[in-house]
Amino acid sequence: MMSSACHTSNHQLQLSQARAPLTLTTRVMNEQGEWQDIALACERPLTLYLNKRELVTLMTLGEDPEALVLGYLRNQGLVENLEDIEAIQVDWEVGAAAVKTSRDVANLEELLSTRTITTGCGQGTVFGNQMARLASLDLPQWPLKQSQIYTLLDNLKTHNATYRNAGAVHGCAVCTADGEVLAFCEDIGRHNAVDTLAGRMWLQGIKPEQAIFYTTGRLTSEMVMKTAQMGISVLLSRSGATQMGLEIAMQLKLLLLARAKGRHFQVFASQQRLDLDARPTLRPGDLL
Amino acid sequence: MMSSACHTSNHQLQLSQARAPLTLTTRVMNEQGEWQDIALACERPLTLYLNKRELVTLMTLGEDPEALVLGYLRNQGLVENLEDIEAIQVDWEVGAAAVKTSRDVANLEELLSTRTITTGCGQGTVFGNQMARLASLDLPQWPLKQSQIYTLLDNLKTHNATYRNAGAVHGCAVCTADGEVLAFCEDIGRHNAVDTLAGRMWLQGIKPEQAIFYTTGRLTSEMVMKTAQMGISVLLSRSGATQMGLEIAMQLKLLLLARAKGRHFQVFASQQRLDLDARPTLRPGDLL
């Protein structure tokens, strides 16, 4: 098994680099009775053990399992600092990820026994506690330019390899304010993709203050909360939003953009932070 | 609060009929700086108490919360028979659903403490146990006609009211072999929509033997397992499938159809059960 060490100041983190195929080919029959080979996105269970305590089984594409595990622990509030983690070892043979922390997670059993599983199309999260924790957040209120959105959408076109090949996955990205893609991830579930990027931000030292979070998934309450939790104040989606996603974005002062495709988008919250410096030229048909 | 009683033979089930708006209107700004009113799908937390024990918080559109709660308990294997349930009372004021069973759920604490939370884009489920339980299933191997698929897709067009109005929701349906829609449900998460239909099947006495399950969502492992668990052997989706969704369908002998839109579809498993009695006429351009 490959492995690497990740150094941050005095801290050394042991990481496996477990890799597995992301797609495989299968034969399907279409409506004409013709057989064709198509690519399918892989899906595999990964059971997470924190200091030998079984926590959860994540169904994942498996693109970057170490970052997924790290981001899951981060977004669930089970690990506060990257420095607390000594090792993450993923073994696809047995579908297990073993995480070792340098000190015991305070009140782990209590945290696990009292947590309320919240689920929409989501993972278990501590909804009430999380909102209380987020209420004290002071997200950076920087202004975004429309031209930066378009640069970002153009840059993303080359990244969604698995989706273009096999479909059935969601994509997420962390980008700079200028639209440069710092990290991109695809997964079966949109929450896994978000968690993987939360893990990568820690591992790569990506700062959230001037970052934009992009997702192909819908902007539900959990998606908005996770973005805020990462310290990111601009959230952009190709899909729509729910009423609660909007409410939480307003409460936490996120700039929320939905249905971003081509030159089109809709701004749902914090509209005053957007500078419309690149309005598309109206074509004759648009005025009809 | 409205309520009703549901009689099945000697059994009387007390059900609230909690209703709440499914969409609301908000103002958004587009890429031209123009403001427009659009509809948003609602999303609300519903915390489920089973005999006063808190189980889970579901983030739901709220179309049919009593059936959702019932189907959740059924699909999680926490309730084996409809007759074991005395009352389901949903109160949107406090976002709570109280379920009372006629006898204690055997080993509830043990079930809850040992269950592994499985999550893709999913809810907590007992993955390993569930597959073991499903392996003994003997799903009915009836033949399906292509013309029945087309009738079903045509019939579904009038049902997805919230999606057409506000987007951001998944739809599911239980249909007869002839394509008649027996039950339809939309929700924020595709798993909630499936669970709601599992609940409705019990409440309406819908038999699964000759039924078709339709979903707008992707055919991941959990979706295929839940369909099999309901005793349904034909699963049809507008979206794609994952490799594990396919593997489980093959193992459990489900007829699995994906990317069903217009006249197009792809058959992933149990192709021999499909009678291609309505192949679309090829237009000149199709042969190029």
PDB file of N, CA, C and O in Angstrom, chain B residues 240-267:
ATOM      1  N   GLY B 240     -29.108   7.861 -13.827  1.00  0.00           N
ATOM      2  CA  GLY B 240     -28.222   6.728 -14.051  1.00  0.00           C
ATOM      3  C   GLY B 240     -28.120   5.813 -12.850  1.00  0.00           C
ATOM      4  O   GLY B 240     -28.866   5.937 -11.880  1.00  0.00           O
ATOM      5  N   ALA B 241     -27.179   4.871 -12.926  1.00  0.00           N
ATOM      6  CA  ALA B 241     -26.992   3.896 -11.857  1.00  0.00           C
ATOM      7  C   ALA B 241     -25.520   3.867 -11.464  1.00  0.00           C
ATOM      8  O   ALA B 241     -24.659   4.326 -12.203  1.00  0.00           O
ATOM      9  N   THR B 242     -25.252   3.329 -10.284  1.00  0.00           N
ATOM     10  CA  THR B 242     -23.869   3.075  -9.897  1.00  0.00           C
ATOM     11  C   THR B 242     -23.579   1.583 -10.071  1.00  0.00           C
ATOM     12  O   THR B 242     -24.504   0.772 -10.195  1.00  0.00           O
ATOM     13  N   GLN B 243     -22.297   1.260 -10.022  1.00  0.00           N
ATOM     14  CA  GLN B 243     -21.874  -0.133 -10.220  1.00  0.00           C
ATOM     15  C   GLN B 243     -22.435  -1.031  -9.116  1.00  0.00           C
ATOM     16  O   GLN B 243     -22.826  -2.163  -9.358  1.00  0.00           O
ATOM     17  N   MET B 244     -22.533  -0.494  -7.899  1.00  0.00           N
ATOM     18  CA  MET B 244     -23.030  -1.305  -6.796  1.00  0.00           C
ATOM     19  C   MET B 244     -24.555  -1.449  -6.867  1.00  0.00           C
ATOM     20  O   MET B 244     -25.106  -2.492  -6.496  1.00  0.00           O
ATOM     21  N   GLY B 245     -25.228  -0.406  -7.346  1.00  0.00           N
ATOM     22  CA  GLY B 245     -26.661  -0.513  -7.593  1.00  0.00           C
ATOM     23  C   GLY B 245     -26.930  -1.648  -8.570  1.00  0.00           C
ATOM     24  O   GLY B 245     -27.835  -2.474  -8.368  1.00  0.00           O
ATOM     25  N   LEU B 246     -26.116  -1.717  -9.620  1.00  0.00           N
ATOM     26  CA  LEU B 246     -26.252  -2.772 -10.632  1.00  0.00           C
ATOM     27  C   LEU B 246     -25.967  -4.145 -10.036  1.00  0.00           C
ATOM     28  O   LEU B 246     -26.723  -5.098 -10.233  1.00  0.00           O
ATOM     29  N   GLU B 247     -24.874  -4.259  -9.269  1.00  0.00           N
ATOM     30  CA  GLU B 247     -24.494  -5.557  -8.692  1.00  0.00           C
ATOM     31  C   GLU B 247     -25.598  -6.113  -7.797  1.00  0.00           C
ATOM     32  O   GLU B 247     -25.925  -7.301  -7.863  1.00  0.00           O
ATOM     33  N   ILE B 248     -26.154  -5.246  -6.969  1.00  0.00           N
ATOM     34  CA  ILE B 248     -27.206  -5.701  -6.046  1.00  0.00           C
ATOM     35  C   ILE B 248     -28.467  -6.076  -6.814  1.00  0.00           C
ATOM     36  O   ILE B 248     -29.130  -7.062  -6.507  1.00  0.00           O
ATOM     37  N   ALA B 249     -28.777  -5.309  -7.863  1.00  0.00           N
ATOM     38  CA  ALA B 249     -29.946  -5.627  -8.688  1.00  0.00           C
ATOM     39  C   ALA B 249     -29.783  -7.005  -9.323  1.00  0.00           C
ATOM     40  O   ALA B 249     -30.739  -7.793  -9.382  1.00  0.00           O
ATOM     41  N   MET B 250     -28.566  -7.311  -9.801  1.00  0.00           N
ATOM     42  CA  MET B 250     -28.325  -8.613 -10.421  1.00  0.00           C
ATOM     43  C   MET B 250     -28.465  -9.731  -9.385  1.00  0.00           C
ATOM     44  O   MET B 250     -29.077 -10.777  -9.646  1.00  0.00           O
ATOM     45  N   GLN B 251     -27.911  -9.473  -8.219  1.00  0.00           N
ATOM     46  CA  GLN B 251     -27.952 -10.460  -7.136  1.00  0.00           C
ATOM     47  C   GLN B 251     -29.395 -10.775  -6.710  1.00  0.00           C
ATOM     48  O   GLN B 251     -29.744 -11.912  -6.469  1.00  0.00           O
ATOM     49  N   LEU B 252     -30.227  -9.717  -6.619  1.00  0.00           N
ATOM     50  CA  LEU B 252     -31.595  -9.882  -6.120  1.00  0.00           C
ATOM     51  C   LEU B 252     -32.613 -10.079  -7.246  1.00  0.00           C
ATOM     52  O   LEU B 252     -33.803 -10.176  -7.006  1.00  0.00           O
ATOM     53  N   LYS B 253     -32.118 -10.119  -8.506  1.00  0.00           N
ATOM     54  CA  LYS B 253     -32.977 -10.324  -9.681  1.00  0.00           C
ATOM     55  C   LYS B 253     -34.030  -9.236  -9.852  1.00  0.00           C
ATOM     56  O   LYS B 253     -35.221  -9.527 -10.042  1.00  0.00           O
ATOM     57  N   LEU B 254     -33.602  -7.981  -9.771  1.00  0.00           N
ATOM     58  CA  LEU B 254     -34.478  -6.861 -10.116  1.00  0.00           C
ATOM     59  C   LEU B 254     -34.301  -6.530 -11.588  1.00  0.00           C
ATOM     60  O   LEU B 254     -33.176  -6.559 -12.101  1.00  0.00           O
ATOM     61  N   LEU B 255     -35.392  -6.189 -12.253  1.00  0.00           N
ATOM     62  CA  LEU B 255     -35.322  -5.624 -13.594  1.00  0.00           C
ATOM     63  C   LEU B 255     -35.009  -4.136 -13.413  1.00  0.00           C
ATOM     64  O   LEU B 255     -35.825  -3.388 -12.865  1.00  0.00           O
ATOM     65  N   LEU B 256     -33.806  -3.731 -13.831  1.00  0.00           N
ATOM     66  CA  LEU B 256     -33.312  -2.383 -13.531  1.00  0.00           C
ATOM     67  C   LEU B 256     -33.230  -1.563 -14.808  1.00  0.00           C
ATOM     68  O   LEU B 256     -32.490  -1.915 -15.734  1.00  0.00           O
ATOM     69  N   LEU B 257     -33.980  -0.456 -14.865  1.00  0.00           N
ATOM     70  CA  LEU B 257     -33.974   0.409 -16.048  1.00  0.00           C
ATOM     71  C   LEU B 257     -33.551   1.813 -15.640  1.00  0.00           C
ATOM     72  O   LEU B 257     -34.086   2.373 -14.682  1.00  0.00           O
ATOM     73  N   ALA B 258     -32.588   2.387 -16.378  1.00  0.00           N
ATOM     74  CA  ALA B 258     -32.091   3.718 -16.058  1.00  0.00           C
ATOM     75  C   ALA B 258     -32.238   4.663 -17.250  1.00  0.00           C
ATOM     76  O   ALA B 258     -32.547   4.227 -18.352  1.00  0.00           O
ATOM     77  N   ARG B 259     -32.040   5.952 -16.977  1.00  0.00           N
ATOM     78  CA  ARG B 259     -32.069   6.994 -18.012  1.00  0.00           C
ATOM     79  C   ARG B 259     -33.336   6.932 -18.872  1.00  0.00           C
ATOM     80  O   ARG B 259     -33.286   7.082 -20.096  1.00  0.00           O
ATOM     81  N   ALA B 260     -34.472   6.676 -18.207  1.00  0.00           N
ATOM     82  CA  ALA B 260     -35.751   6.595 -18.905  1.00  0.00           C
ATOM     83  C   ALA B 260     -36.335   7.994 -19.057  1.00  0.00           C
ATOM     84  O   ALA B 260     -36.769   8.609 -18.086  1.00  0.00           O
ATOM     85  N   LYS B 261     -36.283   8.501 -20.273  1.00  0.00           N
ATOM     86  CA  LYS B 261     -36.790   9.837 -20.587  1.00  0.00           C
ATOM     87  C   LYS B 261     -37.324   9.782 -22.000  1.00  0.00           C
ATOM     88  O   LYS B 261     -36.634   9.276 -22.894  1.00  0.00           O
ATOM     89  N   GLY B 262     -38.508  10.338 -22.205  1.00  0.00           N
ATOM     90  CA  GLY B 262     -39.094  10.277 -23.539  1.00  0.00           C
ATOM     91  C   GLY B 262     -39.273   8.819 -23.929  1.00  0.00           C
ATOM     92  O   GLY B 262     -39.877   8.041 -23.190  1.00  0.00           O
ATOM     93  N   ARG B 263     -38.720   8.416 -25.074  1.00  0.00           N
ATOM     94  CA  ARG B 263     -38.819   7.011 -25.507  1.00  0.00           C
ATOM     95  C   ARG B 263     -37.554   6.229 -25.163  1.00  0.00           C
ATOM     96  O   ARG B 263     -37.453   5.046 -25.420  1.00  0.00           O
ATOM     97  N   HIS B 264     -36.557   6.935 -24.597  1.00  0.00           N
ATOM     98  CA  HIS B 264     -35.257   6.296 -24.365  1.00  0.00           C
ATOM     99  C   HIS B 264     -35.181   5.626 -22.998  1.00  0.00           C
ATOM    100  O   HIS B 264     -35.779   6.081 -22.032  1.00  0.00           O
ATOM    101  N   PHE B 265     -34.463   4.523 -22.919  1.00  0.00           N
ATOM    102  CA  PHE B 265     -34.086   3.927 -21.630  1.00  0.00           C
ATOM    103  C   PHE B 265     -32.920   2.978 -21.836  1.00  0.00           C
ATOM    104  O   PHE B 265     -32.594   2.616 -22.971  1.00  0.00           O
ATOM    105  N   GLN B 266     -32.288   2.597 -20.739  1.00  0.00           N
ATOM    106  CA  GLN B 266     -31.226   1.592 -20.771  1.00  0.00           C
ATOM    107  C   GLN B 266     -31.567   0.514 -19.752  1.00  0.00           C
ATOM    108  O   GLN B 266     -31.862   0.822 -18.596  1.00  0.00           O
ATOM    109  N   VAL B 267     -31.522  -0.752 -20.171  1.00  0.00           N
ATOM    110  CA  VAL B 267     -31.814  -1.858 -19.247  1.00  0.00           C
ATOM    111  C   VAL B 267     -30.500  -2.395 -18.712  1.00  0.00           C
ATOM    112  O   VAL B 267     -29.637  -2.842 -19.458  1.00  0.00           O
TER     113      VAL B 267
END
